[in-house]
PDB file of C-alpha atoms in Angstrom:
ATOM      1  CA  ALA A 137     -99.744  37.537 -37.962  1.00 77.00           C
ATOM      2  CA  GLN A 138     -95.825  35.702 -37.911  1.00 84.00           C
ATOM      3  CA  THR A 139     -95.705  33.302 -40.867  1.00 92.00           C
ATOM      4  CA  VAL A 140     -93.385  30.367 -41.269  1.00 96.00           C
ATOM      5  CA  THR A 141     -92.625  29.376 -45.212  1.00 97.00           C
ATOM      6  CA  GLN A 142     -90.632  26.295 -45.767  1.00 97.00           C
ATOM      7  CA  SER A 143     -90.512  25.073 -49.786  1.00 95.00           C
ATOM      8  CA  GLN A 144     -89.001  22.446 -50.134  1.00 96.00           C
ATOM      9  CA  PRO A 145     -91.466  19.260 -49.211  1.00 95.00           C
ATOM     10  CA  GLU A 146     -88.993  17.385 -50.013  1.00 97.00           C
ATOM     11  CA  MET A 147     -84.893  16.924 -50.319  1.00 97.00           C
ATOM     12  CA  SER A 148     -82.627  14.351 -50.600  1.00 97.00           C
ATOM     13  CA  VAL A 149     -78.897  14.496 -50.394  1.00 98.00           C
ATOM     14  CA  GLN A 150     -75.634  11.880 -50.522  1.00 97.00           C
ATOM     15  CA  GLU A 151     -74.207  10.182 -47.656  1.00 97.00           C
ATOM     16  CA  ALA A 152     -71.277  13.150 -46.821  1.00 97.00           C
ATOM     17  CA  GLU A 153     -71.937  15.712 -49.185  1.00 97.00           C
ATOM     18  CA  THR A 154     -73.399  18.915 -48.388  1.00 98.00           C
ATOM     19  CA  VAL A 155     -77.609  20.377 -47.903  1.00 98.00           C
ATOM     20  CA  THR A 156     -79.389  23.198 -46.915  1.00 98.00           C
ATOM     21  CA  LEU A 157     -82.561  23.486 -46.287  1.00 98.00           C
ATOM     22  CA  SER A 158     -84.499  27.217 -46.917  1.00 98.00           C
ATOM     23  CA  CYS A 159     -86.983  28.855 -44.443  1.00 98.00           C
ATOM     24  CA  THR A 160     -88.179  31.953 -44.838  1.00 98.00           C
ATOM     25  CA  TYR A 161     -90.458  34.296 -42.080  1.00 97.00           C
ATOM     26  CA  ASP A 162     -92.793  36.807 -41.768  1.00 95.00           C
ATOM     27  CA  THR A 163     -92.915  39.224 -38.542  1.00 91.00           C
ATOM     28  CA  SER A 164     -93.339  41.967 -38.047  1.00 89.00           C
ATOM     29  CA  GLU A 165     -91.307  41.461 -34.252  1.00 86.00           C
ATOM     30  CA  SER A 166     -87.797  42.520 -33.853  1.00 84.00           C
ATOM     31  CA  ASP A 167     -87.133  40.606 -30.976  1.00 85.00           C
ATOM     32  CA  TYR A 168     -87.775  36.704 -31.762  1.00 89.00           C
ATOM     33  CA  TYR A 169     -85.670  32.904 -32.352  1.00 90.00           C
ATOM     34  CA  LEU A 170     -85.391  30.664 -34.789  1.00 94.00           C
ATOM     35  CA  PHE A 171     -85.283  27.195 -34.489  1.00 94.00           C
ATOM     36  CA  TRP A 172     -84.442  23.766 -36.487  1.00 97.00           C
ATOM     37  CA  TYR A 173     -85.891  21.077 -35.325  1.00 96.00           C
ATOM     38  CA  LYS A 174     -85.558  17.112 -36.751  1.00 97.00           C
ATOM     39  CA  GLN A 175     -88.344  14.768 -36.412  1.00 96.00           C
ATOM     40  CA  PRO A 176     -87.009  10.990 -37.079  1.00 95.00           C
ATOM     41  CA  PRO A 177     -89.339   8.175 -37.564  1.00 92.00           C
ATOM     42  CA  SER A 178     -89.660   7.376 -34.160  1.00 91.00           C
ATOM     43  CA  ARG A 179     -91.371  11.236 -34.298  1.00 92.00           C
ATOM     44  CA  GLN A 180     -89.544  12.158 -31.417  1.00 93.00           C
ATOM     45  CA  MET A 181     -88.840  16.655 -31.968  1.00 94.00           C
ATOM     46  CA  ILE A 182     -84.908  16.838 -31.350  1.00 94.00           C
ATOM     47  CA  LEU A 183     -84.106  20.270 -31.713  1.00 93.00           C
ATOM     48  CA  VAL A 184     -81.228  21.245 -33.775  1.00 95.00           C
ATOM     49  CA  ILE A 185     -80.155  24.558 -33.951  1.00 95.00           C
ATOM     50  CA  ARG A 186     -81.393  28.178 -32.470  1.00 92.00           C
ATOM     51  CA  GLN A 187     -80.579  31.145 -33.594  1.00 93.00           C
ATOM     52  CA  GLU A 188     -81.388  34.735 -31.502  1.00 89.00           C
ATOM     53  CA  ALA A 189     -82.764  37.433 -33.888  1.00 90.00           C
ATOM     54  CA  TYR A 190     -80.853  40.219 -32.139  1.00 88.00           C
ATOM     55  CA  LYS A 191     -76.901  38.335 -32.981  1.00 88.00           C
ATOM     56  CA  GLN A 192     -75.395  39.032 -36.032  1.00 86.00           C
ATOM     57  CA  GLN A 193     -73.170  35.158 -36.352  1.00 91.00           C
ATOM     58  CA  ASN A 194     -75.129  32.450 -37.413  1.00 94.00           C
ATOM     59  CA  ALA A 195     -75.506  29.647 -34.933  1.00 93.00           C
ATOM     60  CA  THR A 196     -73.306  26.359 -36.358  1.00 93.00           C
ATOM     61  CA  GLU A 197     -73.441  23.248 -33.199  1.00 93.00           C
ATOM     62  CA  ASN A 198     -71.207  19.878 -35.311  1.00 95.00           C
ATOM     63  CA  ARG A 199     -71.933  19.665 -38.449  1.00 97.00           C
ATOM     64  CA  PHE A 200     -75.289  21.892 -38.345  1.00 97.00           C
ATOM     65  CA  SER A 201     -74.903  25.443 -39.286  1.00 97.00           C
ATOM     66  CA  VAL A 202     -77.606  28.549 -40.034  1.00 97.00           C
ATOM     67  CA  ASN A 203     -77.951  31.150 -43.014  1.00 97.00           C
ATOM     68  CA  PHE A 204     -79.659  33.902 -40.969  1.00 96.00           C
ATOM     69  CA  GLN A 205     -80.598  36.931 -42.851  1.00 95.00           C
ATOM     70  CA  LYS A 206     -83.062  39.321 -41.068  1.00 94.00           C
ATOM     71  CA  ALA A 207     -83.532  41.702 -43.500  1.00 94.00           C
ATOM     72  CA  ALA A 208     -84.933  39.068 -46.292  1.00 95.00           C
ATOM     73  CA  LYS A 209     -86.562  37.015 -42.890  1.00 96.00           C
ATOM     74  CA  SER A 210     -84.344  34.030 -44.446  1.00 97.00           C
ATOM     75  CA  PHE A 211     -82.932  30.918 -42.388  1.00 97.00           C
ATOM     76  CA  SER A 212     -81.680  27.947 -43.826  1.00 98.00           C
ATOM     77  CA  LEU A 213     -80.119  24.758 -42.389  1.00 98.00           C
ATOM     78  CA  LYS A 214     -76.719  23.356 -43.725  1.00 98.00           C
ATOM     79  CA  ILE A 215     -76.445  20.290 -42.963  1.00 98.00           C
ATOM     80  CA  SER A 216     -72.695  19.447 -44.017  1.00 98.00           C
ATOM     81  CA  ASP A 217     -70.787  15.842 -44.034  1.00 97.00           C
ATOM     82  CA  SER A 218     -74.363  14.312 -44.098  1.00 97.00           C
ATOM     83  CA  GLN A 219     -74.762  10.672 -42.446  1.00 97.00           C
ATOM     84  CA  LEU A 220     -77.950   7.809 -42.770  1.00 97.00           C
ATOM     85  CA  GLY A 221     -79.238   9.467 -39.517  1.00 96.00           C
ATOM     86  CA  ASP A 222     -80.108  12.319 -40.136  1.00 97.00           C
ATOM     87  CA  ALA A 223     -82.322  11.068 -42.906  1.00 97.00           C
ATOM     88  CA  ALA A 224     -85.679  12.965 -41.440  1.00 97.00           C
ATOM     89  CA  MET A 225     -88.715  15.385 -41.270  1.00 97.00           C
ATOM     90  CA  TYR A 226     -87.099  18.685 -40.642  1.00 98.00           C
ATOM     91  CA  PHE A 227     -88.998  21.849 -39.050  1.00 97.00           C
ATOM     92  CA  CYS A 228     -88.160  25.439 -38.711  1.00 97.00           C
ATOM     93  CA  ALA A 229     -90.152  27.312 -35.592  1.00 95.00           C
ATOM     94  CA  TYR A 230     -90.402  30.697 -34.450  1.00 93.00           C
ATOM     95  CA  ILE A 231     -91.492  32.682 -31.690  1.00 88.00           C
ATOM     96  CA  ARG A 232     -91.523  35.682 -29.768  1.00 82.00           C
ATOM     97  CA  GLY A 233     -89.119  36.779 -27.250  1.00 74.00           C
ATOM     98  CA  TYR A 234     -89.248  38.458 -24.409  1.00 64.00           C
ATOM     99  CA  GLY A 235     -92.163  39.937 -23.519  1.00 56.00           C
ATOM    100  CA  GLY A 236     -94.324  38.635 -26.496  1.00 52.00           C
ATOM    101  CA  SER A 237     -98.455  37.353 -24.719  1.00 52.00           C
ATOM    102  CA  GLN A 238     -97.633  34.229 -26.348  1.00 59.00           C
ATOM    103  CA  GLY A 239     -94.628  32.087 -25.762  1.00 72.00           C
ATOM    104  CA  ASN A 240     -95.978  28.968 -28.858  1.00 83.00           C
ATOM    105  CA  LEU A 241     -93.709  27.762 -31.498  1.00 89.00           C
ATOM    106  CA  ILE A 242     -94.692  28.638 -35.123  1.00 92.00           C
ATOM    107  CA  PHE A 243     -93.843  26.170 -37.782  1.00 95.00           C
ATOM    108  CA  GLY A 244     -93.282  25.615 -40.533  1.00 96.00           C
ATOM    109  CA  LYS A 245     -94.965  22.704 -43.206  1.00 95.00           C
ATOM    110  CA  GLY A 246     -91.687  20.749 -43.024  1.00 96.00           C
ATOM    111  CA  THR A 247     -88.811  19.313 -45.409  1.00 97.00           C
ATOM    112  CA  LYS A 248     -88.311  15.673 -45.535  1.00 97.00           C
ATOM    113  CA  LEU A 249     -84.719  14.923 -45.932  1.00 98.00           C
ATOM    114  CA  SER A 250     -83.253  11.351 -47.898  1.00 97.00           C
ATOM    115  CA  VAL A 251     -79.710  10.888 -47.819  1.00 97.00           C
ATOM    116  CA  LYS A 252     -78.545   7.840 -50.012  1.00 96.00           C
ATOM    117  CA  PRO A 253     -75.826   5.749 -48.916  1.00 94.00           C
TER     118      PRO A 253
ATOM    119  CA  ASP B 289     -84.393  12.045 -23.547  1.00 83.00           C
ATOM    120  CA  SER B 290     -86.135  15.491 -23.093  1.00 85.00           C
ATOM    121  CA  GLY B 291     -87.485  14.772 -19.826  1.00 93.00           C
ATOM    122  CA  VAL B 292     -90.636  15.989 -21.016  1.00 97.00           C
ATOM    123  CA  THR B 293     -93.085  12.442 -20.633  1.00 97.00           C
ATOM    124  CA  GLN B 294     -96.222  11.221 -21.390  1.00 98.00           C
ATOM    125  CA  THR B 295     -98.704   8.681 -21.714  1.00 97.00           C
ATOM    126  CA  PRO B 296    -100.135   6.588 -23.255  1.00 97.00           C
ATOM    127  CA  LYS B 297     -97.946   6.169 -25.995  1.00 96.00           C
ATOM    128  CA  HIS B 298    -100.502   4.680 -27.804  1.00 97.00           C
ATOM    129  CA  LEU B 299    -104.788   5.302 -27.576  1.00 97.00           C
ATOM    130  CA  ILE B 300    -107.416   3.659 -29.581  1.00 97.00           C
ATOM    131  CA  THR B 301    -110.364   5.037 -28.836  1.00 97.00           C
ATOM    132  CA  ALA B 302    -113.937   5.444 -31.470  1.00 97.00           C
ATOM    133  CA  THR B 303    -115.576   8.051 -32.795  1.00 97.00           C
ATOM    134  CA  GLY B 304    -117.903   9.945 -29.347  1.00 97.00           C
ATOM    135  CA  GLN B 305    -115.502   9.255 -26.800  1.00 97.00           C
ATOM    136  CA  ARG B 306    -113.293  10.969 -24.419  1.00 98.00           C
ATOM    137  CA  VAL B 307    -109.687  10.553 -23.541  1.00 98.00           C
ATOM    138  CA  THR B 308    -107.227  12.435 -21.159  1.00 98.00           C
ATOM    139  CA  LEU B 309    -103.008  12.401 -22.341  1.00 98.00           C
ATOM    140  CA  ARG B 310    -100.449  13.392 -19.984  1.00 98.00           C
ATOM    141  CA  CYS B 311     -98.135  14.840 -19.647  1.00 98.00           C
ATOM    142  CA  SER B 312     -94.934  15.599 -16.958  1.00 98.00           C
ATOM    143  CA  PRO B 313     -93.128  18.638 -17.563  1.00 96.00           C
ATOM    144  CA  ARG B 314     -88.703  18.435 -17.424  1.00 95.00           C
ATOM    145  CA  SER B 315     -87.326  18.799 -13.700  1.00 93.00           C
ATOM    146  CA  GLY B 316     -88.136  22.957 -12.925  1.00 90.00           C
ATOM    147  CA  ASP B 317     -90.817  23.757 -15.655  1.00 92.00           C
ATOM    148  CA  LEU B 318     -93.231  25.541 -15.075  1.00 91.00           C
ATOM    149  CA  SER B 319     -94.547  26.054 -18.625  1.00 91.00           C
ATOM    150  CA  VAL B 320     -96.491  22.793 -20.507  1.00 94.00           C
ATOM    151  CA  TYR B 321     -98.076  23.712 -24.365  1.00 94.00           C
ATOM    152  CA  TRP B 322     -99.348  21.026 -26.170  1.00 96.00           C
ATOM    153  CA  TYR B 323     -99.058  20.527 -29.543  1.00 96.00           C
ATOM    154  CA  GLN B 324    -101.534  18.769 -32.812  1.00 97.00           C
ATOM    155  CA  GLN B 325     -99.693  16.961 -35.358  1.00 96.00           C
ATOM    156  CA  SER B 326    -101.488  16.015 -38.467  1.00 93.00           C
ATOM    157  CA  LEU B 327    -100.822  15.134 -41.392  1.00 84.00           C
ATOM    158  CA  ASP B 328    -103.248  17.858 -43.225  1.00 81.00           C
ATOM    159  CA  GLN B 329    -102.776  20.943 -40.397  1.00 82.00           C
ATOM    160  CA  GLY B 330     -99.167  20.222 -39.410  1.00 89.00           C
ATOM    161  CA  LEU B 331     -98.086  21.591 -36.237  1.00 92.00           C
ATOM    162  CA  GLN B 332    -100.214  23.395 -34.274  1.00 93.00           C
ATOM    163  CA  PHE B 333    -100.432  25.036 -30.749  1.00 93.00           C
ATOM    164  CA  LEU B 334    -103.180  24.372 -29.057  1.00 95.00           C
ATOM    165  CA  ILE B 335    -102.688  26.061 -25.835  1.00 95.00           C
ATOM    166  CA  GLN B 336    -100.435  26.711 -22.827  1.00 92.00           C
ATOM    167  CA  TYR B 337    -100.074  26.837 -19.518  1.00 93.00           C
ATOM    168  CA  TYR B 338     -97.760  28.231 -16.483  1.00 91.00           C
ATOM    169  CA  ASN B 339     -97.854  27.596 -13.313  1.00 92.00           C
ATOM    170  CA  GLY B 340    -101.029  26.265 -13.056  1.00 94.00           C
ATOM    171  CA  GLU B 341    -102.539  29.464 -15.137  1.00 94.00           C
ATOM    172  CA  GLU B 342    -104.090  29.271 -18.826  1.00 93.00           C
ATOM    173  CA  ARG B 343    -101.349  31.603 -20.619  1.00 89.00           C
ATOM    174  CA  ALA B 344    -102.291  31.243 -24.506  1.00 88.00           C
ATOM    175  CA  LYS B 345    -104.420  29.557 -26.561  1.00 90.00           C
ATOM    176  CA  GLY B 346    -103.965  28.295 -30.100  1.00 90.00           C
ATOM    177  CA  ASN B 347    -106.256  26.770 -32.268  1.00 84.00           C
ATOM    178  CA  ILE B 348    -108.101  24.943 -29.732  1.00 93.00           C
ATOM    179  CA  LEU B 349    -111.237  23.228 -30.294  1.00 94.00           C
ATOM    180  CA  GLU B 350    -114.228  23.655 -28.076  1.00 95.00           C
ATOM    181  CA  ARG B 351    -114.089  20.108 -27.299  1.00 97.00           C
ATOM    182  CA  PHE B 352    -110.811  20.199 -25.797  1.00 97.00           C
ATOM    183  CA  SER B 353    -109.430  21.468 -22.463  1.00 97.00           C
ATOM    184  CA  ALA B 354    -107.194  21.409 -20.801  1.00 97.00           C
ATOM    185  CA  GLN B 355    -105.350  21.948 -17.147  1.00 97.00           C
ATOM    186  CA  GLN B 356    -102.278  21.813 -15.317  1.00 97.00           C
ATOM    187  CA  PHE B 357    -101.882  20.972 -11.850  1.00 97.00           C
ATOM    188  CA  PRO B 358     -99.909  21.997  -8.605  1.00 96.00           C
ATOM    189  CA  ASP B 359     -97.373  19.282  -9.094  1.00 95.00           C
ATOM    190  CA  LEU B 360     -97.039  20.979 -12.881  1.00 96.00           C
ATOM    191  CA  HIS B 361     -98.138  18.134 -14.869  1.00 97.00           C
ATOM    192  CA  SER B 362    -100.480  18.824 -17.549  1.00 98.00           C
ATOM    193  CA  GLU B 363    -103.702  16.859 -18.700  1.00 98.00           C
ATOM    194  CA  LEU B 364    -105.655  17.368 -22.142  1.00 98.00           C
ATOM    195  CA  ASN B 365    -108.690  15.931 -22.719  1.00 98.00           C
ATOM    196  CA  LEU B 366    -110.542  15.688 -25.701  1.00 98.00           C
ATOM    197  CA  SER B 367    -114.288  14.685 -26.054  1.00 97.00           C
ATOM    198  CA  SER B 368    -116.978  14.140 -28.110  1.00 97.00           C
ATOM    199  CA  LEU B 369    -113.986  12.616 -30.779  1.00 97.00           C
ATOM    200  CA  GLU B 370    -114.228  12.592 -34.756  1.00 97.00           C
ATOM    201  CA  LEU B 371    -112.497  10.790 -36.858  1.00 96.00           C
ATOM    202  CA  GLY B 372    -110.696  14.067 -37.801  1.00 94.00           C
ATOM    203  CA  ASP B 373    -108.861  13.735 -34.086  1.00 96.00           C
ATOM    204  CA  SER B 374    -106.934  11.433 -35.251  1.00 97.00           C
ATOM    205  CA  ALA B 375    -102.866  13.052 -34.617  1.00 97.00           C
ATOM    206  CA  LEU B 376    -100.186  13.237 -32.720  1.00 97.00           C
ATOM    207  CA  TYR B 377    -100.108  15.474 -29.949  1.00 98.00           C
ATOM    208  CA  PHE B 378     -97.108  16.556 -28.153  1.00 97.00           C
ATOM    209  CA  CYS B 379     -96.022  18.711 -25.032  1.00 97.00           C
ATOM    210  CA  ALA B 380     -93.320  20.764 -24.282  1.00 95.00           C
ATOM    211  CA  SER B 381     -91.888  22.550 -21.423  1.00 93.00           C
ATOM    212  CA  SER B 382     -89.981  25.724 -20.631  1.00 90.00           C
ATOM    213  CA  ALA B 383     -88.631  27.482 -18.038  1.00 84.00           C
ATOM    214  CA  GLY B 384     -90.814  29.709 -17.812  1.00 71.00           C
ATOM    215  CA  ALA B 385     -93.461  31.762 -19.351  1.00 65.00           C
ATOM    216  CA  ASN B 386     -92.054  33.492 -22.690  1.00 62.00           C
ATOM    217  CA  TYR B 387     -88.722  31.226 -21.954  1.00 64.00           C
ATOM    218  CA  ASN B 388     -88.328  30.360 -26.068  1.00 69.00           C
ATOM    219  CA  GLU B 389     -86.715  26.867 -25.877  1.00 82.00           C
ATOM    220  CA  GLN B 390     -89.174  23.822 -25.720  1.00 90.00           C
ATOM    221  CA  PHE B 391     -88.169  20.636 -24.934  1.00 92.00           C
ATOM    222  CA  PHE B 392     -91.003  18.231 -26.438  1.00 95.00           C
ATOM    223  CA  GLY B 393     -91.673  14.208 -24.685  1.00 96.00           C
ATOM    224  CA  PRO B 394     -92.032  11.864 -26.687  1.00 96.00           C
ATOM    225  CA  GLY B 395     -95.781  12.023 -27.880  1.00 97.00           C
ATOM    226  CA  THR B 396     -99.420  10.862 -27.891  1.00 97.00           C
ATOM    227  CA  ARG B 397    -100.615   8.917 -30.863  1.00 97.00           C
ATOM    228  CA  LEU B 398    -104.156   9.273 -31.102  1.00 97.00           C
ATOM    229  CA  THR B 399    -106.420   7.041 -33.129  1.00 97.00           C
ATOM    230  CA  VAL B 400    -110.178   7.779 -33.527  1.00 97.00           C
ATOM    231  CA  LEU B 401    -112.085   4.372 -35.438  1.00 96.00           C
TER     232      LEU B 401
END
């Protein structure tokens, strides 16, 4: 069974600084996708960034980028120039690629990020 | 705004009762997923429907059931409620059965007293 592990329950960063959130996963599949979701105090789940396993290039979305190490099954999220609005719970998630019978996301336990002014 | 709507936002009920949570997917999305978020279990997949048919089941209790209607909205029915069922219930939708990107609704906060 696939699993997703986030080893940092809480992280803190100074405003304008850079922070990296860690995620590892376990799967025997070769085709899959990885995501980072943000959950602010409003509880809404917001997709931050996605990575296709077949792509070697790391995904980037503005101040958010990932370091995808497929062999190591590692998928970390880097937030640059941290802003107060980045304070939230961040979830790493995995889903099988096309052809899988189950299309559900498998989530890690989350990392609570605090941003200090 | 993800385009996925859920009602009600909050629900407070007593043990032993039954409730229905409703979800309308994004326009054009055929797949609906239900997830439960609780403090002790984290985010867990409950069940998936695709174009009216049950597609996959996760850690869904027998007291819980769901369906997807011809207009593609979905309902999650929770019965014989227990204190431990108190959680945030999310609905998500995607374009296809195995499509990888899911868009989440705002959730329904269920409190069982």
